[in-house]
CSV table of C-alpha atoms in Angstrom, one decimal:
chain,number,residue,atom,x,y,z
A,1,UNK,CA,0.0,0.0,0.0
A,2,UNK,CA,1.1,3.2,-1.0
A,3,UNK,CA,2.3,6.1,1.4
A,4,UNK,CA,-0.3,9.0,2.1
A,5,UNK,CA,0.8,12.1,0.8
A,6,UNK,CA,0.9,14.5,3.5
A,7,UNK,CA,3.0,17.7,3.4
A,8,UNK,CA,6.2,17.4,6.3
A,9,UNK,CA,4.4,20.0,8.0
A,10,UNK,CA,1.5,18.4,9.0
A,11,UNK,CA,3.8,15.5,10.5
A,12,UNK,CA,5.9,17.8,12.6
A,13,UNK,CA,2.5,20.2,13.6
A,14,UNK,CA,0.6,16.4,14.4
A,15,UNK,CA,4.2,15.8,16.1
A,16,UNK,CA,4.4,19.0,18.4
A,17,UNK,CA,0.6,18.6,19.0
A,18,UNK,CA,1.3,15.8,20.7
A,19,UNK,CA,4.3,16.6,22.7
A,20,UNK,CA,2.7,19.5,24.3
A,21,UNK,CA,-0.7,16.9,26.1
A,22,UNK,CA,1.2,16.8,29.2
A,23,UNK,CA,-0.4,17.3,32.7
A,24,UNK,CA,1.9,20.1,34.5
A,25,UNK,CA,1.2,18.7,37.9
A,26,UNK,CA,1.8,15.2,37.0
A,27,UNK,CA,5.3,16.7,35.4
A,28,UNK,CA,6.6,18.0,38.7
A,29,UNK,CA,5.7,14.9,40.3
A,30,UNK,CA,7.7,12.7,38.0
A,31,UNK,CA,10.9,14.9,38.4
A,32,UNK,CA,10.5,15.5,42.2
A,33,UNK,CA,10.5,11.7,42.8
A,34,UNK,CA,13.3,11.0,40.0
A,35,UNK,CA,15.7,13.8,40.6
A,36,UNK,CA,16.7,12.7,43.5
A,37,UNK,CA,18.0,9.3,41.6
A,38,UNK,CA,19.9,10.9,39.3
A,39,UNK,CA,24.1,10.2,39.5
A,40,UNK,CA,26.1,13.5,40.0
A,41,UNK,CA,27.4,13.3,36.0
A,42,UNK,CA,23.5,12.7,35.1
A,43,UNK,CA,22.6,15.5,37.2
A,44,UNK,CA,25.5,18.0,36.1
A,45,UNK,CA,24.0,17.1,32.6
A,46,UNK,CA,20.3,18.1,33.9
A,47,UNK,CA,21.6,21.2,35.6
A,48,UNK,CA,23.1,22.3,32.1
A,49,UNK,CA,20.4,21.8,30.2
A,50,UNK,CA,18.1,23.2,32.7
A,51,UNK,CA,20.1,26.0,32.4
A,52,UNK,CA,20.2,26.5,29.0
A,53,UNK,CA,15.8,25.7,28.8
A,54,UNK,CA,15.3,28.6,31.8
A,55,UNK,CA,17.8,31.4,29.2
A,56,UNK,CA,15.8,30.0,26.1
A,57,UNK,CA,19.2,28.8,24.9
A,58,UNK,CA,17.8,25.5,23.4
A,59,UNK,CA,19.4,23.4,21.1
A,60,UNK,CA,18.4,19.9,22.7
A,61,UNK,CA,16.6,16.7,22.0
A,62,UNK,CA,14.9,14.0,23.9
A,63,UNK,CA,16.0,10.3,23.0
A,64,UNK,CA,13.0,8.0,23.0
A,65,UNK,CA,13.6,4.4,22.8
A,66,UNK,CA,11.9,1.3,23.6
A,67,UNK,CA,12.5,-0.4,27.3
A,68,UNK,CA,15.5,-2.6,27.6
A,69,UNK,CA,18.0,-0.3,25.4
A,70,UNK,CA,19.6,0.7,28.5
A,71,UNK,CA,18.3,4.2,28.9
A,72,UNK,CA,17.6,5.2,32.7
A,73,UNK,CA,15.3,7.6,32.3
């Protein structure tokens, strides 16, 4: 079966769309409990980032890969 033929920007709108369906509260949760966990070069790397998020720096990316690959978090 053939591919639909959608423009690339209707991925990546459908894409951010989706990203953004978080609950804030829920959010703070998760990183109260799992801060705490992190190893000091994991959490030198958070404190970075969060760093560069907070002076709208950007320039990062999320990995997202199924259990078992031997991501932490």
């Amino acid at each position: 079966m053939p591919s639909p033929d959608r423009p690339a920007t209707d991925l990546v709108k459908s894409d951010l769309q989706r990203e953004k369906q978080y609950n804030d509260v829920d959010l703070a949760a998760i990183i109260a409990n799992n801060e705490p966990l992190l190893t000091d070069e994991q959490k030198n790397i958070y404190n970075r980032i969060m760093l560069a998020v907070n002076d709208e720096q950007g320039g990062f990316f999320s990995l997202d890969a199924p259990g078992g690959t031997g991501k932490i978090f």
